[in-house]
Amino acid sequence: MNLTQRILIGMGLGLALGVGFQAADLVSNDFIGAYVLDGAIDAGGKIFVTLLKMMVVPLVFVSLVCGATSLGATGSVGRLGGKTIGLYLATTALAVSLALILALVVDPGLSAADEQNGAVAFDAYQAKDAPSVKDTLINIFPSNPIQAMADGKMLQVIVFALLLGLALSRAGDAGSRIAGFFQDLNEVMMKLITMVIQLTPYGVFCLMVKLGATVGWVEIGKVLAYFLTVASALILHGLLVYPTLLRILAGVNPLTFLRKMREPMLVAFSTSSSGATLPVTLRTVEHRIGVNNNVASFAVPLGATINMDGTAIMQGVATVFIAQFFGYQLGVDALLMVILTATLASIGTAAVPGVGLITLTLVLGQVGLPIEGIGLIIGVDRLLDMLRTVVNVTGDGTVATIVANSEGQLDKETLRDPNAGAVAQVPSDT
Ligand code: ASP
């Protein structure tokens, strides 16, 4: 059985078991609740996510130093950076626009407000501090790179690795000696993440048991139209927009691409964190899709940090939903403002579970909608977070592939080979 099949089985079994516990009212049972759900299962899920997170800083740093060293030698950093950031912003703006159009057609807020006559119970949402655009900008630059690594500040780590790599490419013999060391270290890191990936079926099993046992399925019924609108926009973007872009801009067969992206997509779904998924995405984009390290090591971590198309989609639909529910009209200027702020908010959204809901306050505030409205949708956000994280991660892979192709850095042989970079059963043969 290949890894994807084993992950799917782990997910299915986990979900079934979790839902079973909830249906049989065993969640608060002394033994099941305390020892199984909050004990072994919780520990298993947390250890898996922690192992993934453990890989993020060392893998991204080492990989990007290697990438920047070879980019420095060709002098194409600026062009690559411009293209990558431009495409990330453009795909996000496209994502919010799609979400707004769909939400304005479906009118999810009107049905919730009318049918239930405003009776959807919700606790007023307490706004937390969302990062401002200015702070986000300043925070890109590290005053202390070691601190940035210790705090997991990815943009700062990216900037330091880029500069270090560029310096290595300009430092003659000394530079090439150190660059050689980083190349070796990069291979070892890739080996390590391959070993962690082998644990995925067990990790997602634990995460899914917990989800099945604790998610409030009833909540979804209350705001079903909203839930379905977000889910449809996410599916449309993932299965229509990205494939079209890949086909037109890179001449890549979208099915081959999506098939290879299955593992990061499943990890994103189970962890709700594009940050934790980053090591898996990076390995897949390089070794399975065939994007050269000098593009992948830059584009993928940057994407995981600033590119959140799925989050922007949720924010677009949520804005329309909340406006309709409270009886506000959104004019064309307000809609344009939503596109702009949701695109910027996506940059400031941390790649961890649930943050999209916090940066939604920025978007709502910008168009004068009541922030308490978030209380309406918070109950179903856990599941939508899983779905939108899949889109966030797929978007990173898509842009990395398109940029690599335009730079002549996409190895189509690797892309076409179904077994390229596949994770083998035995840890020692990658
Ligand atoms: N969970 C999302 C991610 O990590 C962010 C969010 O929308 O909350 O990509």
Short mmCIF file of N, CA and C and ligand atoms in Angstrom, two decimals, residues 272-275 304 308 310-311 314 349-357 381 385 388-389 392-393, ligand 1:
data_model
loop_
_atom_site.label_atom_id
_atom_site.label_comp_id
_atom_site.label_asym_id
_atom_site.label_seq_id
_atom_site.Cartn_x
_atom_site.Cartn_y
_atom_site.Cartn_z
N SER A 272 -4.61 21.47 10.17
CA SER A 272 -5.10 22.85 10.03
C SER A 272 -3.98 23.86 10.13
N SER A 273 -2.79 23.49 9.75
CA SER A 273 -1.69 24.45 9.85
C SER A 273 -0.76 24.34 8.66
N SER A 274 -0.72 25.41 7.85
CA SER A 274 0.20 25.33 6.70
C SER A 274 1.64 25.42 7.19
N GLY A 275 1.84 26.00 8.39
CA GLY A 275 3.19 26.05 8.96
C GLY A 275 3.70 24.65 9.29
N ALA A 304 3.94 29.65 2.45
CA ALA A 304 3.32 29.16 3.69
C ALA A 304 3.10 30.32 4.65
N MET A 308 -2.40 32.83 1.61
CA MET A 308 -3.50 32.10 2.25
C MET A 308 -4.76 32.31 1.43
N GLY A 310 -7.12 30.16 0.78
CA GLY A 310 -8.27 29.53 1.44
C GLY A 310 -8.81 30.43 2.55
N THR A 311 -7.90 31.03 3.28
CA THR A 311 -8.30 31.93 4.36
C THR A 311 -9.02 33.15 3.80
N MET A 314 -12.57 32.26 2.91
CA MET A 314 -13.44 32.24 4.09
C MET A 314 -13.79 33.68 4.49
N THR A 349 -1.72 36.71 8.27
CA THR A 349 -2.29 35.56 8.97
C THR A 349 -1.20 34.53 9.24
N ALA A 350 -1.00 34.20 10.52
CA ALA A 350 0.01 33.19 10.84
C ALA A 350 -0.47 31.82 10.36
N ALA A 351 0.50 30.97 9.98
CA ALA A 351 0.14 29.68 9.38
C ALA A 351 -0.17 28.63 10.44
N VAL A 352 -1.04 28.98 11.38
CA VAL A 352 -1.42 28.04 12.43
C VAL A 352 -2.94 27.99 12.52
N PRO A 353 -3.50 26.99 13.22
CA PRO A 353 -4.95 26.85 13.20
C PRO A 353 -5.70 28.08 13.72
N GLY A 354 -6.76 28.43 13.00
CA GLY A 354 -7.71 29.41 13.51
C GLY A 354 -7.37 30.88 13.40
N VAL A 355 -6.18 31.23 12.91
CA VAL A 355 -5.79 32.64 12.92
C VAL A 355 -6.59 33.45 11.88
N GLY A 356 -7.06 32.77 10.84
CA GLY A 356 -7.84 33.45 9.81
C GLY A 356 -9.04 34.17 10.41
N LEU A 357 -9.57 33.61 11.48
CA LEU A 357 -10.73 34.21 12.12
C LEU A 357 -10.33 35.51 12.84
N ASP A 381 -15.98 26.92 12.42
CA ASP A 381 -14.69 27.31 11.84
C ASP A 381 -13.64 26.21 11.89
N ASP A 385 -11.50 25.50 8.75
CA ASP A 385 -10.07 25.76 8.87
C ASP A 385 -9.29 24.62 8.20
N ARG A 388 -9.71 25.06 4.40
CA ARG A 388 -9.02 26.19 3.79
C ARG A 388 -7.50 26.03 3.86
N THR A 389 -7.03 25.30 4.88
CA THR A 389 -5.58 25.09 4.96
C THR A 389 -5.11 24.23 3.78
N ASN A 392 -4.74 26.65 1.05
CA ASN A 392 -3.55 27.47 1.27
C ASN A 392 -2.29 26.75 0.79
N VAL A 393 -2.18 25.49 1.16
CA VAL A 393 -0.99 24.71 0.84
C VAL A 393 -0.92 24.39 -0.67
N1 ASP B 1 -5.07 27.48 9.48
C1 ASP B 1 -4.68 28.31 8.39
C2 ASP B 1 -3.31 27.90 7.90
O1 ASP B 1 -2.48 27.49 8.67
C3 ASP B 1 -4.71 29.76 8.72
C4 ASP B 1 -6.12 30.18 9.01
O2 ASP B 1 -6.86 30.44 8.04
O3 ASP B 1 -6.53 30.22 10.14
O4 ASP B 1 -3.03 27.98 6.74
#
